[in-house]
Amino acid sequence: MLGLYTKEIGKNLFMVELETGGFKNLICSYVIKGKKPVLVESGPSNSIPNLLSGLKELDVKLEDVEYVAVTHIHLDHGGGAGTLLKSLPNAKVIVHPRGMPHLVDPQRLWPSSQKVLGFVSEIFGKPEPVPKERVIPVTEGTFDLGYGAKLSVIETVGHASHNLSFKESFNGGIFPGDAAGTYLPEFDVVIPTTPPPFYLDAALSSLDKLISLEPTALYFSHFGKANNAIERLKDYKLQLQLWADIAEEGVGKNWSLEQIRDKIVTEDTAMRLVADFVKSHRIYSKTVLENCVRGFIECAKQGS
Ligand SMILES: [Zn+2]
């Protein structure tokens, strides 16, 4: 069934277009219909009403939802968890232990997000706290989905010190959070998601981990399902290395952020394809062309 907010993308697997702030193809959540429904990503607090409409469209009973697995606590992924849980009386949140304190007490997360994201944080919305007893902190492990299927947790730090990926065994696909970049379905292109503090070496090792699991598909939170998963992960490694090399050269030669950014856009084939789109996009022009470039610059300055 193809609905306003939801789309079937695999066996027992659906995506929900969150249309946060009216932006299409920006952020999505996923629903795995095992014995009990499991969600991956709450998305931001401002689009929880859209997520709830999606669940209704998928005939998911709110009291049946067992887990909300968040890849990390950035506002666009886990920021809405507290708000969402008010509507899901029996659900628990799966999160990396380093992210847990910020879910339970988002007081520091909000001002730091405002500082990094600027006006984008207002589009995402302020996070509400998640009750401590409803959080399951994990770095590795599996959760039973019923019907012989499971959801595996894979620690994939780099984008953040607390990024998790999840693999579902109904189809063999992986939810990488932001560990595998941002997928632009309009162009079938992946671009880096590397705001500061970005950890390049950790990000590359995490990609090796995901490649070794031989995923059949990637379910990007930004945005949607992509095939050729292994090839994409390998390409993303090369892309990160290219950006890192340019940032390192730029830092060594005292280039401005704009000069480094322009060189990246010229030298990265994927970026060249989407440059006009990204430059004119209200959110991506801020997050990709500013924050993600800055992530590499800070990384280069620290000699990481
Ligand atoms: Zn994100």
Short mmCIF file of C-alpha atoms and ligand atoms in Angstrom, two decimals:
data_model
loop_
_atom_site.label_atom_id
_atom_site.label_comp_id
_atom_site.label_asym_id
_atom_site.label_seq_id
_atom_site.Cartn_x
_atom_site.Cartn_y
_atom_site.Cartn_z
CA MET A 1 0.00 0.00 0.00
CA LEU A 2 1.31 3.41 -0.88
CA GLY A 3 0.08 6.09 1.45
CA LEU A 4 0.67 9.73 2.10
CA TYR A 5 3.39 9.12 4.65
CA THR A 6 4.31 5.46 4.36
CA LYS A 7 5.82 3.07 1.84
CA GLU A 8 6.50 -0.67 1.92
CA ILE A 9 10.20 -1.21 1.18
CA GLY A 10 10.77 -4.87 2.03
CA LYS A 11 9.45 -7.89 3.84
CA ASN A 12 7.81 -6.68 7.07
CA LEU A 13 9.48 -3.32 6.50
CA PHE A 14 8.04 0.16 5.92
CA MET A 15 9.37 3.67 5.79
CA VAL A 16 7.55 6.72 7.09
CA GLU A 17 8.22 10.05 5.40
CA LEU A 18 8.36 12.51 8.30
CA GLU A 19 8.19 15.61 6.15
CA THR A 20 9.76 17.58 9.01
CA GLY A 21 9.07 21.30 8.63
CA GLY A 22 7.37 20.55 5.31
CA PHE A 23 10.64 19.26 3.79
CA LYS A 24 10.13 16.13 1.69
CA ASN A 25 12.88 13.49 1.26
CA LEU A 26 14.77 14.87 4.26
CA ILE A 27 14.14 12.60 7.26
CA CYS A 28 12.35 9.29 7.60
CA SER A 29 11.60 6.70 10.25
CA TYR A 30 11.21 2.98 9.67
CA VAL A 31 8.75 0.44 10.99
CA ILE A 32 9.64 -3.24 11.22
CA LYS A 33 6.52 -5.32 11.57
CA GLY A 34 7.77 -8.30 13.52
CA LYS A 35 5.68 -10.07 16.11
CA LYS A 36 5.53 -6.65 17.75
CA PRO A 37 6.24 -3.45 15.82
CA VAL A 38 9.69 -1.91 16.20
CA LEU A 39 10.56 1.60 15.05
CA VAL A 40 13.94 2.80 13.87
CA GLU A 41 14.45 6.56 14.47
CA SER A 42 11.87 8.77 16.15
CA GLY A 43 12.96 11.67 13.98
CA PRO A 44 12.71 15.21 15.39
CA SER A 45 10.08 16.23 17.92
CA ASN A 46 8.33 18.60 15.50
CA SER A 47 7.39 15.79 13.11
CA ILE A 48 6.11 13.28 15.69
CA PRO A 49 2.49 14.03 14.61
CA ASN A 50 3.42 12.92 11.07
CA LEU A 51 5.09 9.78 12.40
CA LEU A 52 1.95 8.97 14.39
CA SER A 53 -0.17 9.45 11.24
CA GLY A 54 2.17 7.05 9.47
CA LEU A 55 1.78 4.45 12.21
CA LYS A 56 -1.98 4.78 11.95
CA GLU A 57 -1.79 4.30 8.20
CA LEU A 58 0.23 1.12 8.77
CA ASP A 59 -2.35 -0.14 11.29
CA VAL A 60 0.24 -0.16 14.05
CA LYS A 61 -1.42 -0.13 17.47
CA LEU A 62 0.48 2.35 19.61
CA GLU A 63 0.37 0.12 22.69
CA ASP A 64 1.96 -2.75 20.71
CA VAL A 65 5.17 -0.93 19.79
CA GLU A 66 7.98 -2.65 21.68
CA TYR A 67 11.11 -0.67 20.82
CA VAL A 68 12.14 2.62 19.29
CA ALA A 69 15.74 2.11 18.17
CA VAL A 70 17.55 5.41 17.64
CA THR A 71 20.85 5.40 15.76
CA HIS A 72 22.02 8.43 17.72
CA ILE A 73 20.68 11.32 19.72
CA HIS A 74 21.08 14.18 17.24
CA LEU A 75 17.78 16.06 16.97
CA ASP A 76 16.93 14.72 13.51
CA HIS A 77 17.26 11.07 14.66
CA GLY A 78 16.41 10.72 18.36
CA GLY A 79 15.27 14.25 19.21
CA GLY A 80 11.61 13.26 19.14
CA ALA A 81 11.97 10.12 21.29
CA GLY A 82 10.64 11.75 24.47
CA THR A 83 7.63 13.22 22.70
CA LEU A 84 6.96 9.95 20.85
CA LEU A 85 7.08 7.84 24.00
CA LYS A 86 4.16 9.78 25.45
CA SER A 87 2.05 8.11 22.74
CA LEU A 88 3.68 4.66 22.97
CA PRO A 89 2.89 3.42 26.50
CA ASN A 90 4.90 0.17 26.31
CA ALA A 91 7.86 1.11 24.12
CA LYS A 92 11.49 1.34 25.23
CA VAL A 93 14.22 3.28 23.50
CA ILE A 94 17.37 1.50 22.30
CA VAL A 95 20.36 3.88 22.27
CA HIS A 96 24.15 3.94 22.68
CA PRO A 97 25.14 4.33 26.39
CA ARG A 98 27.00 7.56 25.53
CA GLY A 99 23.79 9.00 24.09
CA MET A 100 21.58 7.87 26.96
CA PRO A 101 22.27 10.77 29.40
CA HIS A 102 21.22 13.28 26.72
CA LEU A 103 17.96 11.46 26.02
CA VAL A 104 17.13 11.35 29.72
CA ASP A 105 18.13 14.96 30.29
CA PRO A 106 18.22 16.95 27.03
CA GLN A 107 18.97 20.25 28.79
CA ARG A 108 22.48 20.49 27.38
CA LEU A 109 21.68 18.89 24.02
CA TRP A 110 19.26 21.64 23.02
CA PRO A 111 21.58 24.68 23.37
CA SER A 112 24.49 22.80 21.78
CA SER A 113 22.23 21.78 18.86
CA GLN A 114 21.10 25.38 18.50
CA LYS A 115 24.72 26.47 18.31
CA VAL A 116 25.69 23.90 15.63
CA LEU A 117 22.47 23.88 13.60
CA GLY A 118 21.27 27.48 13.94
CA PHE A 119 17.80 27.98 12.47
CA VAL A 120 17.66 24.28 11.52
CA SER A 121 17.29 23.36 15.20
CA GLU A 122 14.01 25.32 15.29
CA ILE A 123 12.73 23.32 12.31
CA PHE A 124 13.55 20.08 14.17
CA GLY A 125 12.18 21.20 17.55
CA LYS A 126 13.23 20.98 21.18
CA PRO A 127 13.70 17.47 22.59
CA GLU A 128 11.65 16.28 25.57
CA PRO A 129 13.18 13.94 28.16
CA VAL A 130 12.83 10.16 27.97
CA PRO A 131 12.17 8.49 31.36
CA LYS A 132 15.36 6.68 32.41
CA GLU A 133 13.57 3.37 33.07
CA ARG A 134 12.43 3.32 29.46
CA VAL A 135 15.92 3.44 27.95
CA ILE A 136 17.95 0.36 26.98
CA PRO A 137 21.64 1.32 26.54
CA VAL A 138 23.52 -1.03 24.18
CA THR A 139 26.59 -1.09 21.96
CA GLU A 140 26.22 -4.61 20.55
CA GLY A 141 23.60 -7.35 20.76
CA THR A 142 20.39 -8.57 19.21
CA PHE A 143 16.70 -8.06 19.78
CA ASP A 144 14.11 -10.68 18.87
CA LEU A 145 11.64 -9.53 16.22
CA GLY A 146 9.64 -12.76 16.26
CA TYR A 147 9.04 -15.08 13.27
CA GLY A 148 12.69 -16.14 13.60
CA ALA A 149 13.97 -12.65 12.77
CA LYS A 150 16.21 -10.36 14.76
CA LEU A 151 17.50 -6.84 14.93
CA SER A 152 21.27 -6.66 15.49
CA VAL A 153 23.02 -3.67 17.00
CA ILE A 154 26.35 -2.58 15.53
CA GLU A 155 28.46 0.16 17.11
CA THR A 156 29.44 2.49 14.26
CA VAL A 157 30.99 5.59 15.80
CA GLY A 158 32.65 8.33 13.75
CA HIS A 159 29.79 10.58 12.69
CA ALA A 160 29.19 10.82 16.42
CA SER A 161 30.84 9.10 19.37
CA HIS A 162 27.56 7.28 19.94
CA ASN A 163 26.27 6.26 16.48
CA LEU A 164 24.70 2.81 16.26
CA SER A 165 23.63 0.93 13.16
CA PHE A 166 20.98 -1.78 13.12
CA LYS A 167 20.63 -4.78 10.83
CA GLU A 168 17.26 -6.47 10.33
CA SER A 169 17.24 -10.10 9.28
CA PHE A 170 13.91 -10.11 7.42
CA ASN A 171 15.68 -8.62 4.39
CA GLY A 172 19.32 -8.32 5.46
CA GLY A 173 19.44 -4.54 5.21
CA ILE A 174 21.16 -2.05 7.51
CA PHE A 175 20.00 1.20 9.11
CA PRO A 176 23.27 3.14 9.32
CA GLY A 177 21.94 6.33 10.89
CA ASP A 178 24.48 8.87 9.69
CA ALA A 179 27.41 6.40 9.49
CA ALA A 180 27.06 5.99 5.71
CA GLY A 181 26.33 9.58 4.70
CA THR A 182 23.23 11.27 3.36
CA TYR A 183 21.48 9.67 0.40
CA LEU A 184 19.82 12.01 -2.07
CA PRO A 185 17.25 9.76 -3.80
CA GLU A 186 16.51 12.41 -6.44
CA PHE A 187 20.06 11.94 -7.73
CA ASP A 188 20.93 8.46 -6.43
CA VAL A 189 23.99 10.07 -4.83
CA VAL A 190 25.54 9.91 -1.35
CA ILE A 191 27.21 12.92 0.26
CA PRO A 192 29.09 13.18 3.57
CA THR A 193 27.38 13.74 6.93
CA THR A 194 30.32 14.86 9.03
CA PRO A 195 29.57 17.82 11.32
CA PRO A 196 32.07 18.47 14.14
CA PRO A 197 33.16 16.65 16.20
CA PHE A 198 33.82 14.16 13.39
CA TYR A 199 36.17 11.22 13.91
CA LEU A 200 37.56 10.16 10.52
CA ASP A 201 39.51 7.04 11.54
CA ALA A 202 36.59 5.73 13.58
CA ALA A 203 34.19 6.48 10.71
CA LEU A 204 36.33 4.49 8.27
CA SER A 205 36.56 1.50 10.64
CA SER A 206 32.80 1.62 11.16
CA LEU A 207 32.30 1.48 7.39
CA ASP A 208 34.57 -1.59 7.24
CA LYS A 209 32.40 -3.17 9.92
CA LEU A 210 29.24 -2.51 7.90
CA ILE A 211 30.85 -3.80 4.68
CA SER A 212 31.84 -7.04 6.43
CA LEU A 213 28.19 -7.66 7.30
CA GLU A 214 27.33 -7.72 3.57
CA PRO A 215 24.09 -5.75 3.78
CA THR A 216 21.56 -6.19 0.98
CA ALA A 217 20.35 -2.59 1.27
CA LEU A 218 20.92 0.61 3.22
CA TYR A 219 17.99 2.32 4.89
CA PHE A 220 19.14 5.90 5.21
CA SER A 221 17.50 8.18 7.75
CA HIS A 222 18.30 10.85 5.14
CA PHE A 223 16.69 9.51 3.00
CA GLY A 224 15.18 6.17 2.09
CA LYS A 225 16.26 2.77 0.85
CA ALA A 226 19.25 2.36 -1.46
CA ASN A 227 20.49 -0.80 -3.13
CA ASN A 228 24.10 -1.70 -4.05
CA ALA A 229 24.87 -1.33 -0.36
CA ILE A 230 28.41 -2.69 -0.29
CA GLU A 231 29.53 -0.65 -3.29
CA ARG A 232 28.01 2.48 -1.73
CA LEU A 233 29.79 1.92 1.57
CA LYS A 234 33.11 1.44 -0.25
CA ASP A 235 32.51 4.58 -2.30
CA TYR A 236 31.66 6.51 0.85
CA LYS A 237 35.02 5.53 2.36
CA LEU A 238 36.80 6.93 -0.70
CA GLN A 239 34.70 10.08 -0.56
CA LEU A 240 35.53 10.68 3.11
CA GLN A 241 39.21 10.19 2.32
CA LEU A 242 39.01 12.70 -0.54
CA TRP A 243 37.35 15.35 1.64
CA ALA A 244 39.90 14.68 4.38
CA ASP A 245 42.82 15.09 1.95
CA ILE A 246 41.44 18.40 0.65
CA ALA A 247 40.75 19.68 4.17
CA GLU A 248 44.26 18.74 5.24
CA GLU A 249 45.78 20.52 2.24
CA GLY A 250 43.58 23.56 2.92
CA VAL A 251 44.42 23.73 6.60
CA GLY A 252 48.12 23.46 5.75
CA LYS A 253 47.80 26.35 3.28
CA ASN A 254 45.56 28.45 5.55
CA TRP A 255 42.59 28.36 3.16
CA SER A 256 39.21 29.65 4.34
CA LEU A 257 36.26 27.29 4.82
CA GLU A 258 34.82 28.62 1.55
CA GLN A 259 38.02 27.83 -0.36
CA ILE A 260 38.13 24.30 1.03
CA ARG A 261 34.42 23.85 0.28
CA ASP A 262 34.83 25.05 -3.31
CA LYS A 263 37.74 22.70 -3.91
CA ILE A 264 35.68 19.79 -2.53
CA VAL A 265 32.75 20.65 -4.80
CA THR A 266 35.09 20.77 -7.80
CA GLU A 267 36.96 17.55 -7.06
CA ASP A 268 34.20 15.28 -5.73
CA THR A 269 32.20 13.85 -8.65
CA ALA A 270 29.17 13.16 -6.46
CA MET A 271 29.20 16.71 -5.07
CA ARG A 272 29.49 18.17 -8.56
CA LEU A 273 26.30 16.36 -9.56
CA VAL A 274 24.29 17.71 -6.65
CA ALA A 275 26.04 21.05 -6.07
CA ASP A 276 23.23 23.26 -7.36
CA PHE A 277 20.58 21.31 -5.48
CA VAL A 278 22.55 21.38 -2.22
CA LYS A 279 23.43 25.08 -2.56
CA SER A 280 19.80 26.04 -3.04
CA HIS A 281 18.46 23.71 -0.31
CA ARG A 282 17.61 25.65 2.85
CA ILE A 283 18.82 22.91 5.18
CA TYR A 284 21.55 21.11 3.20
CA SER A 285 23.27 24.39 2.30
CA LYS A 286 23.81 24.89 6.04
CA THR A 287 24.45 21.30 7.14
CA VAL A 288 26.45 19.90 4.21
CA LEU A 289 28.29 22.89 2.77
CA GLU A 290 29.10 24.43 6.12
CA ASN A 291 28.97 21.98 9.04
CA CYS A 292 30.20 18.89 7.21
CA VAL A 293 33.15 20.77 5.69
CA ARG A 294 33.92 22.20 9.14
CA GLY A 295 33.95 18.65 10.55
CA PHE A 296 36.84 17.77 8.24
CA ILE A 297 38.68 21.04 8.93
CA GLU A 298 38.58 20.47 12.69
CA CYS A 299 39.63 16.87 12.14
CA ALA A 300 42.61 18.02 10.04
CA LYS A 301 43.61 20.63 12.63
CA GLN A 302 43.74 17.94 15.28
CA GLY A 303 45.82 15.77 12.96
CA SER A 304 43.27 12.99 13.23
ZN ZN B 1 21.21 13.16 10.63
#
